[in-house]
């Protein structure tokens, strides 16, 4: 990064994540507490009966000198459609390393014009739920009822006045050598939100295992704690730390 080169490689096609449609917000979270992140995307633009995507695509892929000339752009009118009949993707990573959209199998592949995704453990059962903010239609709440979730750890990091620490970073060290990192960002991306609580899914780990947790936040504050996973399978205790 110091040399002016972004250390990122586009592997969307290789991972199966490059063809969802006209996407807005995106989220990575562990909804089954198996230690693997699922990928969600909010997709769709405007709904109609006459698709204008091919023509718009040609303009976007054409000569850069044309983009500033309004007369070469299509005049969109009522009834025109731009990716208006897509469904929001719910990608799960398989053993082969690729992500697969399982929204149809989950029964959540209805067509929506979505913009933002909000994630939180709404009912406190240790399984993350999420809501979809839709354009020109009601928003949706999807409660997570996945069977047999793995162990999890939920951290509520608060200031002394009990307000959430939005910029905290937590690192968890497991006995099997795994090192996991998560942040309380409050929501990033396009129109999305995220609970300030920090959530880790561990999969099937031994009961009574001690887990090392290090939490840091902006301004130089930090703390280290040991958390016991005794009730972490489906009904974990939430630990609360304060910044002082």
mmCIF file of C-alpha atoms in Angstrom:
data_model
loop_
_atom_site.group_PDB
_atom_site.id
_atom_site.type_symbol
_atom_site.label_atom_id
_atom_site.label_comp_id
_atom_site.label_asym_id
_atom_site.label_seq_id
_atom_site.Cartn_x
_atom_site.Cartn_y
_atom_site.Cartn_z
ATOM 1 C CA UNK A 1 0.000 0.000 0.000
ATOM 2 C CA UNK A 2 2.895 2.376 0.774
ATOM 3 C CA UNK A 3 4.101 1.925 -2.808
ATOM 4 C CA UNK A 4 0.754 3.019 -4.223
ATOM 5 C CA UNK A 5 -0.387 -0.491 -5.098
ATOM 6 C CA UNK A 6 -3.589 -1.819 -3.553
ATOM 7 C CA UNK A 7 -2.892 -5.365 -2.303
ATOM 8 C CA UNK A 8 -6.139 -6.818 -3.621
ATOM 9 C CA UNK A 9 -6.806 -9.479 -6.232
ATOM 10 C CA UNK A 10 -10.206 -9.836 -7.946
ATOM 11 C CA UNK A 11 -11.256 -13.465 -7.436
ATOM 12 C CA UNK A 12 -14.997 -12.907 -7.758
ATOM 13 C CA UNK A 13 -15.380 -15.222 -10.738
ATOM 14 C CA UNK A 14 -13.167 -17.888 -9.211
ATOM 15 C CA UNK A 15 -15.132 -17.790 -5.949
ATOM 16 C CA UNK A 16 -18.562 -17.724 -7.627
ATOM 17 C CA UNK A 17 -19.477 -14.229 -6.409
ATOM 18 C CA UNK A 18 -19.279 -12.162 -9.599
ATOM 19 C CA UNK A 19 -22.704 -12.650 -11.205
ATOM 20 C CA UNK A 20 -25.384 -11.666 -8.736
ATOM 21 C CA UNK A 21 -26.738 -8.707 -10.714
ATOM 22 C CA UNK A 22 -27.055 -4.965 -10.098
ATOM 23 C CA UNK A 23 -25.806 -4.984 -6.509
ATOM 24 C CA UNK A 24 -25.821 -2.366 -3.780
ATOM 25 C CA UNK A 25 -25.039 -3.351 -0.217
ATOM 26 C CA UNK A 26 -23.000 -6.450 0.654
ATOM 27 C CA UNK A 27 -22.401 -8.224 3.967
ATOM 28 C CA UNK A 28 -20.180 -10.999 5.277
ATOM 29 C CA UNK A 29 -21.342 -12.739 8.466
ATOM 30 C CA UNK A 30 -21.480 -16.186 10.080
ATOM 31 C CA UNK A 31 -25.166 -17.120 10.211
ATOM 32 C CA UNK A 32 -24.640 -20.765 11.166
ATOM 33 C CA UNK A 33 -21.831 -20.246 13.697
ATOM 34 C CA UNK A 34 -19.619 -22.724 11.870
ATOM 35 C CA UNK A 35 -16.626 -20.393 11.630
ATOM 36 C CA UNK A 36 -17.263 -19.684 7.931
ATOM 37 C CA UNK A 37 -18.679 -16.428 6.624
ATOM 38 C CA UNK A 38 -21.724 -16.314 4.375
ATOM 39 C CA UNK A 39 -22.046 -13.519 1.774
ATOM 40 C CA UNK A 40 -25.225 -11.483 1.238
ATOM 41 C CA UNK A 41 -25.987 -8.971 -1.501
ATOM 42 C CA UNK A 42 -28.851 -6.538 -1.962
ATOM 43 C CA UNK A 43 -29.680 -6.304 -5.673
ATOM 44 C CA UNK A 44 -32.136 -4.711 -8.111
ATOM 45 C CA UNK A 45 -32.649 -1.222 -9.564
ATOM 46 C CA UNK A 46 -36.025 -0.366 -11.140
ATOM 47 C CA UNK A 47 -38.853 -2.698 -12.092
ATOM 48 C CA UNK A 48 -40.735 -2.619 -15.378
ATOM 49 C CA UNK A 49 -41.676 -4.714 -18.415
ATOM 50 C CA UNK A 50 -39.141 -3.475 -20.997
ATOM 51 C CA UNK A 51 -35.535 -4.281 -20.153
ATOM 52 C CA UNK A 52 -33.070 -1.459 -20.798
ATOM 53 C CA UNK A 53 -30.019 -3.175 -19.359
ATOM 54 C CA UNK A 54 -28.437 -4.273 -22.702
ATOM 55 C CA UNK A 55 -28.533 -0.741 -24.087
ATOM 56 C CA UNK A 56 -27.226 0.815 -20.881
ATOM 57 C CA UNK A 57 -24.466 -1.773 -20.786
ATOM 58 C CA UNK A 58 -23.376 -0.845 -24.304
ATOM 59 C CA UNK A 59 -23.151 2.829 -23.356
ATOM 60 C CA UNK A 60 -21.145 2.043 -20.233
ATOM 61 C CA UNK A 61 -18.742 -0.191 -22.177
ATOM 62 C CA UNK A 62 -18.397 2.255 -25.063
ATOM 63 C CA UNK A 63 -15.958 5.067 -25.737
ATOM 64 C CA UNK A 64 -15.293 7.175 -22.636
ATOM 65 C CA UNK A 65 -15.765 10.334 -24.689
ATOM 66 C CA UNK A 66 -19.451 9.461 -25.149
ATOM 67 C CA UNK A 67 -20.319 9.175 -21.477
ATOM 68 C CA UNK A 68 -20.495 12.943 -20.997
ATOM 69 C CA UNK A 69 -22.929 13.357 -23.925
ATOM 70 C CA UNK A 70 -26.482 13.044 -22.661
ATOM 71 C CA UNK A 71 -27.931 12.438 -26.118
ATOM 72 C CA UNK A 72 -26.287 9.005 -26.409
ATOM 73 C CA UNK A 73 -27.869 7.780 -23.192
ATOM 74 C CA UNK A 74 -31.229 6.049 -23.256
ATOM 75 C CA UNK A 75 -34.239 8.039 -22.175
ATOM 76 C CA UNK A 76 -35.712 5.919 -19.385
ATOM 77 C CA UNK A 77 -39.485 6.041 -19.118
ATOM 78 C CA UNK A 78 -42.161 4.431 -16.907
ATOM 79 C CA UNK A 79 -42.306 0.723 -17.651
ATOM 80 C CA UNK A 80 -38.587 0.385 -18.344
ATOM 81 C CA UNK A 81 -36.725 -2.262 -16.367
ATOM 82 C CA UNK A 82 -33.161 -2.321 -15.033
ATOM 83 C CA UNK A 83 -32.465 -5.593 -13.229
ATOM 84 C CA UNK A 84 -35.845 -5.287 -11.561
ATOM 85 C CA UNK A 85 -36.699 -8.990 -11.315
ATOM 86 C CA UNK A 86 -33.662 -10.364 -9.485
ATOM 87 C CA UNK A 87 -33.474 -11.883 -6.029
ATOM 88 C CA UNK A 88 -31.077 -11.107 -3.212
ATOM 89 C CA UNK A 89 -28.237 -13.599 -3.045
ATOM 90 C CA UNK A 90 -27.355 -15.671 0.022
ATOM 91 C CA UNK A 91 -23.999 -17.296 -0.696
ATOM 92 C CA UNK A 92 -22.627 -20.215 1.313
ATOM 93 C CA UNK A 93 -19.062 -21.425 0.899
ATOM 94 C CA UNK A 94 -18.755 -25.116 0.007
ATOM 95 C CA UNK A 95 -15.934 -27.583 0.581
ATOM 96 C CA UNK A 96 -14.523 -26.799 -2.883
ATOM 97 C CA UNK A 97 -13.863 -23.207 -1.817
ATOM 98 C CA UNK A 98 -16.548 -21.644 -4.041
ATOM 99 C CA UNK A 99 -19.623 -19.760 -2.876
ATOM 100 C CA UNK A 100 -23.064 -20.952 -3.993
ATOM 101 C CA UNK A 101 -26.332 -19.020 -3.865
ATOM 102 C CA UNK A 102 -28.733 -21.100 -1.730
ATOM 103 C CA UNK A 103 -31.516 -18.510 -1.495
ATOM 104 C CA UNK A 104 -33.863 -20.761 -3.483
ATOM 105 C CA UNK A 105 -33.320 -23.709 -1.145
ATOM 106 C CA UNK A 106 -33.909 -21.383 1.820
ATOM 107 C CA UNK A 107 -37.149 -20.044 0.346
ATOM 108 C CA UNK A 108 -35.947 -16.427 0.262
ATOM 109 C CA UNK A 109 -35.505 -15.949 -3.487
ATOM 110 C CA UNK A 110 -38.479 -13.628 -4.041
ATOM 111 C CA UNK A 111 -37.788 -10.647 -6.285
ATOM 112 C CA UNK A 112 -37.101 -7.361 -4.499
ATOM 113 C CA UNK A 113 -35.534 -3.977 -5.210
ATOM 114 C CA UNK A 114 -33.218 -3.963 -2.222
ATOM 115 C CA UNK A 115 -30.656 -1.385 -1.172
ATOM 116 C CA UNK A 116 -29.356 -2.092 2.336
ATOM 117 C CA UNK A 117 -28.828 -5.011 4.730
ATOM 118 C CA UNK A 118 -28.886 -4.725 8.528
ATOM 119 C CA UNK A 119 -27.475 -7.554 10.660
ATOM 120 C CA UNK A 120 -27.983 -8.241 14.383
ATOM 121 C CA UNK A 121 -28.860 -11.036 16.808
ATOM 122 C CA UNK A 122 -32.316 -9.586 17.339
ATOM 123 C CA UNK A 123 -33.759 -12.230 19.680
ATOM 124 C CA UNK A 124 -30.529 -13.006 21.556
ATOM 125 C CA UNK A 125 -30.426 -16.704 20.641
ATOM 126 C CA UNK A 126 -26.861 -16.586 19.292
ATOM 127 C CA UNK A 127 -27.928 -16.750 15.639
ATOM 128 C CA UNK A 128 -27.560 -13.612 13.521
ATOM 129 C CA UNK A 129 -30.733 -12.285 11.875
ATOM 130 C CA UNK A 130 -30.998 -9.655 9.167
ATOM 131 C CA UNK A 131 -33.327 -7.113 7.589
ATOM 132 C CA UNK A 132 -33.557 -5.897 3.993
ATOM 133 C CA UNK A 133 -34.240 -2.258 3.179
ATOM 134 C CA UNK A 134 -36.205 -2.214 -0.093
ATOM 135 C CA UNK A 135 -36.949 0.594 -2.535
ATOM 136 C CA UNK A 136 -40.609 1.443 -3.173
ATOM 137 C CA UNK A 137 -41.808 -1.498 -1.072
ATOM 138 C CA UNK A 138 -41.896 -2.704 2.498
ATOM 139 C CA UNK A 139 -38.678 -3.752 4.198
ATOM 140 C CA UNK A 140 -38.251 -7.375 5.278
ATOM 141 C CA UNK A 141 -37.012 -9.007 8.484
ATOM 142 C CA UNK A 142 -35.581 -12.526 8.250
ATOM 143 C CA UNK A 143 -35.240 -14.399 11.523
ATOM 144 C CA UNK A 144 -32.507 -17.022 11.649
ATOM 145 C CA UNK A 145 -33.894 -20.453 12.607
ATOM 146 C CA UNK A 146 -30.971 -22.548 11.325
ATOM 147 C CA UNK A 147 -30.816 -25.940 13.098
ATOM 148 C CA UNK A 148 -27.815 -27.138 15.092
ATOM 149 C CA UNK A 149 -25.704 -23.981 14.984
ATOM 150 C CA UNK A 150 -22.136 -24.109 16.223
ATOM 151 C CA UNK A 151 -20.668 -22.423 19.258
ATOM 152 C CA UNK A 152 -20.485 -18.652 19.264
ATOM 153 C CA UNK A 153 -19.184 -15.716 21.237
ATOM 154 C CA UNK A 154 -21.032 -12.410 21.426
ATOM 155 C CA UNK A 155 -19.120 -9.398 22.748
ATOM 156 C CA UNK A 156 -20.751 -6.162 23.847
ATOM 157 C CA UNK A 157 -18.025 -3.575 24.201
ATOM 158 C CA UNK A 158 -19.271 -0.381 25.850
ATOM 159 C CA UNK A 159 -17.916 2.937 27.032
ATOM 160 C CA UNK A 160 -18.309 3.838 30.687
ATOM 161 C CA UNK A 161 -21.555 5.661 29.779
ATOM 162 C CA UNK A 162 -22.821 2.382 28.228
ATOM 163 C CA UNK A 163 -22.713 3.696 24.656
ATOM 164 C CA UNK A 164 -21.298 1.155 22.165
ATOM 165 C CA UNK A 165 -17.684 1.342 21.024
ATOM 166 C CA UNK A 166 -18.153 1.546 17.265
ATOM 167 C CA UNK A 167 -14.487 1.261 16.294
ATOM 168 C CA UNK A 168 -13.472 -1.743 18.414
ATOM 169 C CA UNK A 169 -11.507 -4.665 16.943
ATOM 170 C CA UNK A 170 -11.593 -8.084 18.620
ATOM 171 C CA UNK A 171 -9.140 -10.919 18.030
ATOM 172 C CA UNK A 172 -9.957 -14.436 19.259
ATOM 173 C CA UNK A 173 -7.385 -17.184 19.699
ATOM 174 C CA UNK A 174 -8.723 -20.757 19.805
ATOM 175 C CA UNK A 175 -6.915 -23.819 21.115
ATOM 176 C CA UNK A 176 -6.927 -25.388 17.636
ATOM 177 C CA UNK A 177 -4.724 -22.555 16.370
ATOM 178 C CA UNK A 178 -7.401 -20.486 14.671
ATOM 179 C CA UNK A 179 -7.075 -16.721 14.938
ATOM 180 C CA UNK A 180 -10.261 -14.804 14.149
ATOM 181 C CA UNK A 181 -10.787 -11.058 13.822
ATOM 182 C CA UNK A 182 -13.969 -8.970 13.788
ATOM 183 C CA UNK A 183 -14.881 -5.303 14.157
ATOM 184 C CA UNK A 184 -17.758 -3.245 15.495
ATOM 185 C CA UNK A 185 -18.178 -0.803 12.626
ATOM 186 C CA UNK A 186 -21.870 -0.060 13.051
ATOM 187 C CA UNK A 187 -22.414 -0.637 9.345
ATOM 188 C CA UNK A 188 -20.363 -0.043 6.223
ATOM 189 C CA UNK A 189 -21.033 -0.338 2.534
ATOM 190 C CA UNK A 190 -24.152 1.035 0.828
ATOM 191 C CA UNK A 191 -27.062 1.921 3.148
ATOM 192 C CA UNK A 192 -26.325 -1.016 5.466
ATOM 193 C CA UNK A 193 -26.185 -1.299 9.236
ATOM 194 C CA UNK A 194 -24.703 -3.753 11.688
ATOM 195 C CA UNK A 195 -25.203 -4.246 15.403
ATOM 196 C CA UNK A 196 -22.287 -2.814 17.431
ATOM 197 C CA UNK A 197 -22.012 -6.216 19.132
ATOM 198 C CA UNK A 198 -19.119 -8.351 17.877
ATOM 199 C CA UNK A 199 -20.085 -11.881 16.852
ATOM 200 C CA UNK A 200 -17.852 -14.927 16.347
ATOM 201 C CA UNK A 201 -18.944 -18.388 15.216
ATOM 202 C CA UNK A 202 -16.638 -21.230 16.244
ATOM 203 C CA UNK A 203 -18.259 -24.370 14.853
ATOM 204 C CA UNK A 204 -18.188 -27.525 16.959
ATOM 205 C CA UNK A 205 -15.588 -26.950 19.645
ATOM 206 C CA UNK A 206 -15.150 -28.719 22.950
ATOM 207 C CA UNK A 207 -17.331 -27.614 25.812
ATOM 208 C CA UNK A 208 -15.636 -25.895 28.760
ATOM 209 C CA UNK A 209 -12.942 -24.550 26.430
ATOM 210 C CA UNK A 210 -11.251 -21.292 27.392
ATOM 211 C CA UNK A 211 -10.995 -18.748 24.565
ATOM 212 C CA UNK A 212 -8.536 -15.858 24.596
ATOM 213 C CA UNK A 213 -9.950 -12.518 23.449
ATOM 214 C CA UNK A 214 -8.091 -9.265 22.833
ATOM 215 C CA UNK A 215 -10.099 -6.098 22.203
ATOM 216 C CA UNK A 216 -8.656 -2.780 21.008
ATOM 217 C CA UNK A 217 -10.335 0.493 20.150
ATOM 218 C CA UNK A 218 -9.435 3.881 18.767
ATOM 219 C CA UNK A 219 -7.457 6.050 21.140
ATOM 220 C CA UNK A 220 -5.148 3.294 22.312
ATOM 221 C CA UNK A 221 -7.526 1.464 24.640
ATOM 222 C CA UNK A 222 -7.322 -2.313 24.914
ATOM 223 C CA UNK A 223 -8.168 -5.240 27.160
ATOM 224 C CA UNK A 224 -7.551 -8.988 27.196
ATOM 225 C CA UNK A 225 -9.913 -11.543 28.722
ATOM 226 C CA UNK A 226 -10.453 -15.294 28.903
ATOM 227 C CA UNK A 227 -13.963 -16.461 28.040
ATOM 228 C CA UNK A 228 -15.333 -19.884 28.874
ATOM 229 C CA UNK A 229 -17.484 -21.503 26.176
ATOM 230 C CA UNK A 230 -19.515 -23.593 28.596
ATOM 231 C CA UNK A 231 -22.880 -22.415 27.252
ATOM 232 C CA UNK A 232 -21.732 -21.473 23.775
ATOM 233 C CA UNK A 233 -23.693 -24.115 21.810
ATOM 234 C CA UNK A 234 -26.956 -22.433 20.899
ATOM 235 C CA UNK A 235 -27.373 -20.551 24.171
ATOM 236 C CA UNK A 236 -24.150 -18.694 24.856
ATOM 237 C CA UNK A 237 -23.594 -16.118 27.487
ATOM 238 C CA UNK A 238 -22.703 -12.679 26.262
ATOM 239 C CA UNK A 239 -19.726 -11.080 27.938
ATOM 240 C CA UNK A 240 -19.646 -7.341 28.497
ATOM 241 C CA UNK A 241 -16.483 -5.260 28.640
ATOM 242 C CA UNK A 242 -16.115 -1.557 29.381
ATOM 243 C CA UNK A 243 -13.446 0.803 28.117
ATOM 244 C CA UNK A 244 -13.234 2.634 31.418
#
